[in-house]
PDB file of C-alpha atoms in Angstrom:
ATOM      1  CA  UNK A   1      -1.646 -86.284-196.954  1.00  0.00           C
ATOM      2  CA  UNK A   2      -1.587 -89.883-195.784  1.00  0.00           C
ATOM      3  CA  UNK A   3      -2.480 -90.381-192.156  1.00  0.00           C
ATOM      4  CA  UNK A   4       0.195 -91.794-189.925  1.00  0.00           C
ATOM      5  CA  UNK A   5       0.647 -91.996-186.182  1.00  0.00           C
ATOM      6  CA  UNK A   6       3.271 -93.113-183.689  1.00  0.00           C
ATOM      7  CA  UNK A   7       2.108 -95.139-180.726  1.00  0.00           C
ATOM      8  CA  UNK A   8       4.184 -95.841-177.635  1.00  0.00           C
ATOM      9  CA  UNK A   9       3.330 -98.782-175.449  1.00  0.00           C
ATOM     10  CA  UNK A  10       4.989-100.581-172.558  1.00  0.00           C
ATOM     11  CA  UNK A  11       5.786-104.241-173.167  1.00  0.00           C
ATOM     12  CA  UNK A  12       3.661-105.432-170.261  1.00  0.00           C
ATOM     13  CA  UNK A  13       0.745-103.215-171.359  1.00  0.00           C
ATOM     14  CA  UNK A  14       0.907-104.595-174.910  1.00  0.00           C
ATOM     15  CA  UNK A  15       0.936-108.180-173.707  1.00  0.00           C
ATOM     16  CA  UNK A  16      -2.306-107.530-171.794  1.00  0.00           C
ATOM     17  CA  UNK A  17      -4.163-105.760-174.621  1.00  0.00           C
ATOM     18  CA  UNK A  18      -7.341-107.439-175.881  1.00  0.00           C
ATOM     19  CA  UNK A  19      -7.521-108.861-179.427  1.00  0.00           C
ATOM     20  CA  UNK A  20      -9.954-106.054-180.273  1.00  0.00           C
ATOM     21  CA  UNK A  21      -7.091-103.576-180.002  1.00  0.00           C
ATOM     22  CA  UNK A  22      -5.086-105.502-182.615  1.00  0.00           C
ATOM     23  CA  UNK A  23      -8.181-105.824-184.827  1.00  0.00           C
ATOM     24  CA  UNK A  24      -8.354-102.028-184.751  1.00  0.00           C
ATOM     25  CA  UNK A  25      -4.731-101.829-185.857  1.00  0.00           C
ATOM     26  CA  UNK A  26      -5.579-104.198-188.719  1.00  0.00           C
ATOM     27  CA  UNK A  27      -8.616-102.137-189.751  1.00  0.00           C
ATOM     28  CA  UNK A  28      -6.674 -98.854-189.583  1.00  0.00           C
ATOM     29  CA  UNK A  29      -3.904-100.375-191.692  1.00  0.00           C
ATOM     30  CA  UNK A  30      -6.464-101.684-194.198  1.00  0.00           C
ATOM     31  CA  UNK A  31      -7.968 -98.173-194.416  1.00  0.00           C
ATOM     32  CA  UNK A  32      -4.585 -96.736-195.398  1.00  0.00           C
ATOM     33  CA  UNK A  33      -3.592 -95.312-192.003  1.00  0.00           C
ATOM     34  CA  UNK A  34       0.071 -95.993-191.238  1.00  0.00           C
ATOM     35  CA  UNK A  35       0.854 -96.828-187.601  1.00  0.00           C
ATOM     36  CA  UNK A  36       4.367 -96.990-186.136  1.00  0.00           C
ATOM     37  CA  UNK A  37       4.843 -98.706-182.761  1.00  0.00           C
ATOM     38  CA  UNK A  38       7.679 -98.019-180.301  1.00  0.00           C
ATOM     39  CA  UNK A  39       7.618-100.304-177.282  1.00  0.00           C
ATOM     40  CA  UNK A  40       9.267-100.628-173.885  1.00  0.00           C
ATOM     41  CA  UNK A  41       9.693-103.629-171.623  1.00  0.00           C
ATOM     42  CA  UNK A  42      11.049-102.605-168.216  1.00  0.00           C
ATOM     43  CA  UNK A  43       9.305-105.259-166.085  1.00  0.00           C
ATOM     44  CA  UNK A  44      10.348-108.098-168.441  1.00  0.00           C
ATOM     45  CA  UNK A  45      13.963-106.855-168.366  1.00  0.00           C
ATOM     46  CA  UNK A  46      13.934-106.764-164.554  1.00  0.00           C
ATOM     47  CA  UNK A  47      12.427-110.255-164.387  1.00  0.00           C
ATOM     48  CA  UNK A  48      15.076-111.680-166.758  1.00  0.00           C
ATOM     49  CA  UNK A  49      17.951-109.974-164.916  1.00  0.00           C
ATOM     50  CA  UNK A  50      16.686-111.482-161.651  1.00  0.00           C
ATOM     51  CA  UNK A  51      16.486-114.951-163.216  1.00  0.00           C
ATOM     52  CA  UNK A  52      20.049-114.601-164.461  1.00  0.00           C
ATOM     53  CA  UNK A  53      21.285-113.274-161.124  1.00  0.00           C
ATOM     54  CA  UNK A  54      22.445-109.937-162.574  1.00  0.00           C
ATOM     55  CA  UNK A  55      22.043-107.027-160.177  1.00  0.00           C
ATOM     56  CA  UNK A  56      20.325-103.912-161.460  1.00  0.00           C
ATOM     57  CA  UNK A  57      19.558-100.522-159.975  1.00  0.00           C
ATOM     58  CA  UNK A  58      17.914 -97.302-161.075  1.00  0.00           C
ATOM     59  CA  UNK A  59      19.371 -93.799-160.984  1.00  0.00           C
ATOM     60  CA  UNK A  60      16.686 -91.097-161.272  1.00  0.00           C
ATOM     61  CA  UNK A  61      14.295 -93.530-162.967  1.00  0.00           C
ATOM     62  CA  UNK A  62      16.810 -94.800-165.554  1.00  0.00           C
ATOM     63  CA  UNK A  63      18.277 -98.296-165.361  1.00  0.00           C
ATOM     64  CA  UNK A  64      22.006 -98.415-164.651  1.00  0.00           C
ATOM     65  CA  UNK A  65      23.315-100.277-167.698  1.00  0.00           C
ATOM     66  CA  UNK A  66      26.676-102.064-167.862  1.00  0.00           C
ATOM     67  CA  UNK A  67      27.664-104.591-170.575  1.00  0.00           C
ATOM     68  CA  UNK A  68      25.904-107.522-168.866  1.00  0.00           C
ATOM     69  CA  UNK A  69      22.696-105.539-168.376  1.00  0.00           C
ATOM     70  CA  UNK A  70      22.890-104.236-171.949  1.00  0.00           C
ATOM     71  CA  UNK A  71      23.004-107.795-173.342  1.00  0.00           C
ATOM     72  CA  UNK A  72      19.828-108.635-171.430  1.00  0.00           C
ATOM     73  CA  UNK A  73      18.109-105.351-172.408  1.00  0.00           C
ATOM     74  CA  UNK A  74      18.752-106.095-176.081  1.00  0.00           C
ATOM     75  CA  UNK A  75      17.766-109.748-175.757  1.00  0.00           C
ATOM     76  CA  UNK A  76      14.458-108.954-174.054  1.00  0.00           C
ATOM     77  CA  UNK A  77      13.466-105.809-175.986  1.00  0.00           C
ATOM     78  CA  UNK A  78      14.685-106.606-179.515  1.00  0.00           C
ATOM     79  CA  UNK A  79      14.086-110.336-179.083  1.00  0.00           C
ATOM     80  CA  UNK A  80      11.292-111.585-176.901  1.00  0.00           C
ATOM     81  CA  UNK A  81       9.017-108.550-176.617  1.00  0.00           C
ATOM     82  CA  UNK A  82       9.510-107.232-180.139  1.00  0.00           C
ATOM     83  CA  UNK A  83       8.673-110.601-181.664  1.00  0.00           C
ATOM     84  CA  UNK A  84       5.753-111.159-179.297  1.00  0.00           C
ATOM     85  CA  UNK A  85       4.180-107.912-180.571  1.00  0.00           C
ATOM     86  CA  UNK A  86       4.900-108.763-184.224  1.00  0.00           C
ATOM     87  CA  UNK A  87       3.377-112.206-183.689  1.00  0.00           C
ATOM     88  CA  UNK A  88       0.268-110.819-182.008  1.00  0.00           C
ATOM     89  CA  UNK A  89      -0.275-108.267-184.779  1.00  0.00           C
ATOM     90  CA  UNK A  90       0.127-111.003-187.404  1.00  0.00           C
ATOM     91  CA  UNK A  91      -2.275-113.407-185.720  1.00  0.00           C
ATOM     92  CA  UNK A  92      -4.877-110.638-185.708  1.00  0.00           C
ATOM     93  CA  UNK A  93      -4.608-110.012-189.436  1.00  0.00           C
ATOM     94  CA  UNK A  94      -2.237-107.060-189.838  1.00  0.00           C
ATOM     95  CA  UNK A  95       1.312-107.077-191.210  1.00  0.00           C
ATOM     96  CA  UNK A  96       4.242-105.866-189.127  1.00  0.00           C
ATOM     97  CA  UNK A  97       8.018-105.931-189.161  1.00  0.00           C
ATOM     98  CA  UNK A  98      10.143-105.840-185.999  1.00  0.00           C
ATOM     99  CA  UNK A  99      13.201-103.615-185.831  1.00  0.00           C
ATOM    100  CA  UNK A 100      15.527-102.310-183.163  1.00  0.00           C
ATOM    101  CA  UNK A 101      17.347 -99.009-183.295  1.00  0.00           C
ATOM    102  CA  UNK A 102      20.508-100.940-184.213  1.00  0.00           C
ATOM    103  CA  UNK A 103      19.040-102.169-187.535  1.00  0.00           C
ATOM    104  CA  UNK A 104      20.375 -99.996-190.341  1.00  0.00           C
ATOM    105  CA  UNK A 105      21.488 -97.475-187.707  1.00  0.00           C
ATOM    106  CA  UNK A 106      17.809 -96.634-187.236  1.00  0.00           C
ATOM    107  CA  UNK A 107      18.264 -94.849-183.879  1.00  0.00           C
ATOM    108  CA  UNK A 108      21.551 -92.973-183.544  1.00  0.00           C
ATOM    109  CA  UNK A 109      22.502 -92.298-179.942  1.00  0.00           C
ATOM    110  CA  UNK A 110      25.055 -90.698-177.669  1.00  0.00           C
ATOM    111  CA  UNK A 111      25.639 -91.296-173.946  1.00  0.00           C
ATOM    112  CA  UNK A 112      23.525 -89.279-171.522  1.00  0.00           C
ATOM    113  CA  UNK A 113      25.269 -86.651-169.399  1.00  0.00           C
ATOM    114  CA  UNK A 114      25.850 -88.745-166.263  1.00  0.00           C
ATOM    115  CA  UNK A 115      27.449 -91.780-167.969  1.00  0.00           C
ATOM    116  CA  UNK A 116      29.821 -92.400-165.034  1.00  0.00           C
ATOM    117  CA  UNK A 117      26.758 -93.034-162.817  1.00  0.00           C
ATOM    118  CA  UNK A 118      24.484 -94.799-165.253  1.00  0.00           C
ATOM    119  CA  UNK A 119      26.555 -96.567-167.920  1.00  0.00           C
ATOM    120  CA  UNK A 120      25.292 -97.242-171.449  1.00  0.00           C
ATOM    121  CA  UNK A 121      22.080 -95.214-171.384  1.00  0.00           C
ATOM    122  CA  UNK A 122      21.610 -93.063-174.452  1.00  0.00           C
ATOM    123  CA  UNK A 123      19.962 -89.939-175.786  1.00  0.00           C
ATOM    124  CA  UNK A 124      18.756 -89.991-179.391  1.00  0.00           C
ATOM    125  CA  UNK A 125      20.808 -87.830-181.766  1.00  0.00           C
ATOM    126  CA  UNK A 126      19.124 -88.885-185.022  1.00  0.00           C
ATOM    127  CA  UNK A 127      16.517 -91.273-186.439  1.00  0.00           C
ATOM    128  CA  UNK A 128      16.886 -92.737-189.925  1.00  0.00           C
ATOM    129  CA  UNK A 129      13.294 -92.042-190.901  1.00  0.00           C
ATOM    130  CA  UNK A 130      13.811 -93.404-194.430  1.00  0.00           C
ATOM    131  CA  UNK A 131      13.988 -96.957-193.016  1.00  0.00           C
ATOM    132  CA  UNK A 132      10.621 -96.470-191.285  1.00  0.00           C
ATOM    133  CA  UNK A 133       9.186 -94.880-194.445  1.00  0.00           C
ATOM    134  CA  UNK A 134      10.442 -97.853-196.471  1.00  0.00           C
ATOM    135  CA  UNK A 135       8.882-100.416-194.134  1.00  0.00           C
ATOM    136  CA  UNK A 136       5.561 -98.518-194.193  1.00  0.00           C
ATOM    137  CA  UNK A 137       5.811 -98.244-197.967  1.00  0.00           C
ATOM    138  CA  UNK A 138       6.014-102.043-198.214  1.00  0.00           C
ATOM    139  CA  UNK A 139       2.768-102.277-196.249  1.00  0.00           C
ATOM    140  CA  UNK A 140       4.139-103.261-192.853  1.00  0.00           C
ATOM    141  CA  UNK A 141       3.663-101.690-189.423  1.00  0.00           C
ATOM    142  CA  UNK A 142       7.155-100.937-188.042  1.00  0.00           C
ATOM    143  CA  UNK A 143       7.545-102.233-184.456  1.00  0.00           C
ATOM    144  CA  UNK A 144      10.623-100.618-182.932  1.00  0.00           C
ATOM    145  CA  UNK A 145      12.646-101.682-179.868  1.00  0.00           C
ATOM    146  CA  UNK A 146      14.436 -98.687-178.287  1.00  0.00           C
ATOM    147  CA  UNK A 147      18.088 -99.733-178.493  1.00  0.00           C
ATOM    148  CA  UNK A 148      20.368 -97.076-179.979  1.00  0.00           C
ATOM    149  CA  UNK A 149      23.797 -97.236-181.594  1.00  0.00           C
ATOM    150  CA  UNK A 150      26.627 -94.769-182.215  1.00  0.00           C
ATOM    151  CA  UNK A 151      29.152 -94.459-185.057  1.00  0.00           C
ATOM    152  CA  UNK A 152      31.626 -96.704-183.206  1.00  0.00           C
ATOM    153  CA  UNK A 153      29.028 -99.477-182.904  1.00  0.00           C
ATOM    154  CA  UNK A 154      28.388 -99.018-179.169  1.00  0.00           C
ATOM    155  CA  UNK A 155      24.825 -99.921-178.181  1.00  0.00           C
ATOM    156  CA  UNK A 156      22.725 -97.859-175.771  1.00  0.00           C
ATOM    157  CA  UNK A 157      19.650 -98.552-173.684  1.00  0.00           C
ATOM    158  CA  UNK A 158      17.174 -95.781-174.533  1.00  0.00           C
ATOM    159  CA  UNK A 159      14.089 -94.829-172.573  1.00  0.00           C
ATOM    160  CA  UNK A 160      11.121 -95.946-174.704  1.00  0.00           C
ATOM    161  CA  UNK A 161       9.257 -92.653-174.298  1.00  0.00           C
ATOM    162  CA  UNK A 162      12.258 -90.606-175.378  1.00  0.00           C
ATOM    163  CA  UNK A 163      12.761 -92.935-178.354  1.00  0.00           C
ATOM    164  CA  UNK A 164       9.076 -92.734-179.334  1.00  0.00           C
ATOM    165  CA  UNK A 165       9.096 -88.928-179.230  1.00  0.00           C
ATOM    166  CA  UNK A 166      12.261 -88.825-181.370  1.00  0.00           C
ATOM    167  CA  UNK A 167      10.807 -91.285-183.925  1.00  0.00           C
ATOM    168  CA  UNK A 168       7.590 -89.242-184.161  1.00  0.00           C
ATOM    169  CA  UNK A 169       9.481 -85.974-184.518  1.00  0.00           C
ATOM    170  CA  UNK A 170      11.779 -87.270-187.275  1.00  0.00           C
ATOM    171  CA  UNK A 171       8.756 -88.646-189.124  1.00  0.00           C
ATOM    172  CA  UNK A 172       7.132 -85.218-188.882  1.00  0.00           C
ATOM    173  CA  UNK A 173       4.254 -86.490-186.719  1.00  0.00           C
ATOM    174  CA  UNK A 174       2.793 -83.791-184.466  1.00  0.00           C
ATOM    175  CA  UNK A 175       0.565 -85.965-182.295  1.00  0.00           C
ATOM    176  CA  UNK A 176       1.554 -89.130-180.483  1.00  0.00           C
ATOM    177  CA  UNK A 177      -0.531 -91.758-178.749  1.00  0.00           C
ATOM    178  CA  UNK A 178       0.645 -93.325-175.498  1.00  0.00           C
ATOM    179  CA  UNK A 179      -1.242 -96.534-174.768  1.00  0.00           C
ATOM    180  CA  UNK A 180      -1.308 -97.446-171.098  1.00  0.00           C
ATOM    181  CA  UNK A 181      -3.627 -99.125-168.591  1.00  0.00           C
ATOM    182  CA  UNK A 182      -5.398 -95.940-167.432  1.00  0.00           C
ATOM    183  CA  UNK A 183      -8.130 -94.009-169.289  1.00  0.00           C
ATOM    184  CA  UNK A 184      -6.198 -90.723-169.010  1.00  0.00           C
ATOM    185  CA  UNK A 185      -5.175 -88.263-166.318  1.00  0.00           C
ATOM    186  CA  UNK A 186      -7.809 -88.290-163.599  1.00  0.00           C
ATOM    187  CA  UNK A 187      -8.963 -85.407-161.447  1.00  0.00           C
ATOM    188  CA  UNK A 188     -11.404 -85.528-158.545  1.00  0.00           C
ATOM    189  CA  UNK A 189     -14.361 -83.224-159.182  1.00  0.00           C
ATOM    190  CA  UNK A 190     -17.216 -83.178-156.613  1.00  0.00           C
ATOM    191  CA  UNK A 191     -15.924 -86.429-155.112  1.00  0.00           C
ATOM    192  CA  UNK A 192     -15.899 -88.222-158.467  1.00  0.00           C
ATOM    193  CA  UNK A 193     -12.897 -89.105-160.591  1.00  0.00           C
ATOM    194  CA  UNK A 194     -13.150 -87.729-164.096  1.00  0.00           C
ATOM    195  CA  UNK A 195     -10.734 -87.873-167.037  1.00  0.00           C
ATOM    196  CA  UNK A 196      -9.284 -84.498-167.949  1.00  0.00           C
ATOM    197  CA  UNK A 197      -9.819 -83.922-171.687  1.00  0.00           C
ATOM    198  CA  UNK A 198      -6.713 -81.771-171.995  1.00  0.00           C
ATOM    199  CA  UNK A 199      -3.898 -80.513-169.803  1.00  0.00           C
ATOM    200  CA  UNK A 200      -0.686 -78.504-170.311  1.00  0.00           C
ATOM    201  CA  UNK A 201       2.784 -79.559-169.192  1.00  0.00           C
ATOM    202  CA  UNK A 202       2.777 -76.742-166.583  1.00  0.00           C
ATOM    203  CA  UNK A 203      -0.582 -77.928-165.193  1.00  0.00           C
ATOM    204  CA  UNK A 204       0.837 -81.454-164.851  1.00  0.00           C
ATOM    205  CA  UNK A 205       3.733 -80.130-162.751  1.00  0.00           C
ATOM    206  CA  UNK A 206       1.214 -78.299-160.543  1.00  0.00           C
ATOM    207  CA  UNK A 207      -0.933 -81.440-160.145  1.00  0.00           C
ATOM    208  CA  UNK A 208       2.106 -83.521-159.152  1.00  0.00           C
ATOM    209  CA  UNK A 209       3.163 -80.836-156.636  1.00  0.00           C
ATOM    210  CA  UNK A 210      -0.357 -80.674-155.141  1.00  0.00           C
ATOM    211  CA  UNK A 211      -0.670 -84.467-154.945  1.00  0.00           C
ATOM    212  CA  UNK A 212      -3.567 -84.696-157.428  1.00  0.00           C
ATOM    213  CA  UNK A 213      -1.372 -86.859-159.634  1.00  0.00           C
ATOM    214  CA  UNK A 214       0.259 -89.405-157.351  1.00  0.00           C
ATOM    215  CA  UNK A 215       1.764 -92.877-157.073  1.00  0.00           C
ATOM    216  CA  UNK A 216       2.086 -94.952-160.227  1.00  0.00           C
ATOM    217  CA  UNK A 217       0.452 -92.227-162.306  1.00  0.00           C
ATOM    218  CA  UNK A 218       3.451 -89.871-161.903  1.00  0.00           C
ATOM    219  CA  UNK A 219       5.905 -91.910-164.022  1.00  0.00           C
ATOM    220  CA  UNK A 220       3.201 -92.520-166.658  1.00  0.00           C
ATOM    221  CA  UNK A 221       2.486 -88.820-167.016  1.00  0.00           C
ATOM    222  CA  UNK A 222       6.161 -87.828-166.885  1.00  0.00           C
ATOM    223  CA  UNK A 223       6.851 -90.444-169.557  1.00  0.00           C
ATOM    224  CA  UNK A 224       4.155 -89.006-171.813  1.00  0.00           C
ATOM    225  CA  UNK A 225       5.627 -85.522-171.361  1.00  0.00           C
ATOM    226  CA  UNK A 226       9.032 -86.888-172.479  1.00  0.00           C
ATOM    227  CA  UNK A 227       7.430 -87.675-175.847  1.00  0.00           C
ATOM    228  CA  UNK A 228       6.804 -83.957-176.465  1.00  0.00           C
ATOM    229  CA  UNK A 229       9.982 -82.976-178.291  1.00  0.00           C
ATOM    230  CA  UNK A 230      10.971 -81.680-181.708  1.00  0.00           C
ATOM    231  CA  UNK A 231       7.891 -81.530-183.904  1.00  0.00           C
ATOM    232  CA  UNK A 232       5.659 -83.429-181.473  1.00  0.00           C
ATOM    233  CA  UNK A 233       3.199 -80.866-180.098  1.00  0.00           C
ATOM    234  CA  UNK A 234       0.818 -83.079-178.182  1.00  0.00           C
ATOM    235  CA  UNK A 235       0.529 -86.531-176.691  1.00  0.00           C
ATOM    236  CA  UNK A 236      -2.702 -88.384-176.002  1.00  0.00           C
ATOM    237  CA  UNK A 237      -2.756 -90.842-173.076  1.00  0.00           C
ATOM    238  CA  UNK A 238      -5.373 -93.569-173.562  1.00  0.00           C
ATOM    239  CA  UNK A 239      -6.254 -96.966-172.135  1.00  0.00           C
ATOM    240  CA  UNK A 240      -5.698 -99.842-174.545  1.00  0.00           C
ATOM    241  CA  UNK A 241      -8.552-101.711-172.859  1.00  0.00           C
ATOM    242  CA  UNK A 242     -11.224 -99.282-174.105  1.00  0.00           C
ATOM    243  CA  UNK A 243     -13.081-100.594-177.169  1.00  0.00           C
ATOM    244  CA  UNK A 244     -12.449 -98.528-180.299  1.00  0.00           C
ATOM    245  CA  UNK A 245      -9.854 -96.418-178.511  1.00  0.00           C
ATOM    246  CA  UNK A 246      -7.254 -96.303-181.297  1.00  0.00           C
ATOM    247  CA  UNK A 247      -9.683 -95.320-184.017  1.00  0.00           C
ATOM    248  CA  UNK A 248     -11.135 -92.606-181.798  1.00  0.00           C
ATOM    249  CA  UNK A 249      -7.681 -91.292-180.826  1.00  0.00           C
ATOM    250  CA  UNK A 250      -6.479 -91.221-184.444  1.00  0.00           C
ATOM    251  CA  UNK A 251      -9.607 -90.063-186.232  1.00  0.00           C
ATOM    252  CA  UNK A 252     -11.926 -88.232-183.857  1.00  0.00           C
ATOM    253  CA  UNK A 253     -10.215 -87.209-180.632  1.00  0.00           C
ATOM    254  CA  UNK A 254     -12.288 -86.815-177.490  1.00  0.00           C
ATOM    255  CA  UNK A 255     -10.759 -89.865-175.817  1.00  0.00           C
ATOM    256  CA  UNK A 256      -8.153 -90.014-173.053  1.00  0.00           C
ATOM    257  CA  UNK A 257      -6.181 -86.922-172.046  1.00  0.00           C
ATOM    258  CA  UNK A 258      -4.388 -84.629-174.470  1.00  0.00           C
ATOM    259  CA  UNK A 259      -1.159 -83.280-173.031  1.00  0.00           C
ATOM    260  CA  UNK A 260      -0.192 -80.107-174.838  1.00  0.00           C
ATOM    261  CA  UNK A 261       2.980 -78.067-174.657  1.00  0.00           C
ATOM    262  CA  UNK A 262       1.170 -74.849-173.724  1.00  0.00           C
ATOM    263  CA  UNK A 263      -2.390 -73.522-173.519  1.00  0.00           C
ATOM    264  CA  UNK A 264      -2.440 -71.724-176.863  1.00  0.00           C
ATOM    265  CA  UNK A 265      -2.229 -75.123-178.596  1.00  0.00           C
ATOM    266  CA  UNK A 266      -5.651 -76.043-177.231  1.00  0.00           C
ATOM    267  CA  UNK A 267      -7.740 -74.909-180.183  1.00  0.00           C
TER     268      UNK A 267
END
């Protein structure tokens, strides 16, 4: 069985990753491992909306998306950030191809439940995995921007973590890697912060309730949990700044924090 993995990364995180990270991608690709990248880009979208004088607000962590906002979301995600990643991968010796969920109807979507409040924000209904398989078969790393489309041609802004989980599940990948700027989920033990090797979804809820997971870490952890859907059984949160992190996460384990659905999956 060929080895493949889906990696989710925020646009701002990717832009800050060292060249060594992209060299690892190149080496993994050369060794026959097949990576798929799904990226976000929230801060860059906000920055562009501000420059253009378009007001934006969030409802329960999701960006309220009208037609004007949607144009900017697509422009920034499928344009600027997607191509920046493709360029960076290419400069570092690997081959990649940028796609958005609109291309070939790659990510099929429907409006989320509270459309009247939030506008064109979508849930994934289907992923055309054969497009991703085809791109991988040609020797390219697919780099996917999370814009979805429905049968009528309406576009949707899709949360990158939700999109990444759906892509992984439709590809039949059980383990996903979330690359961020923290080494994992931290816990204070005897006055020292240590990275938890593995944690269940229920334990995460407890740690948020008790205040052990706080501040900017909460959305990162919640986002990783959103990736656990369909066939995806576990998600590994790692820091892209750590040397050799991708190879270790894909081949060996023992890096970052594994988030598992429930404790019996821990073996």
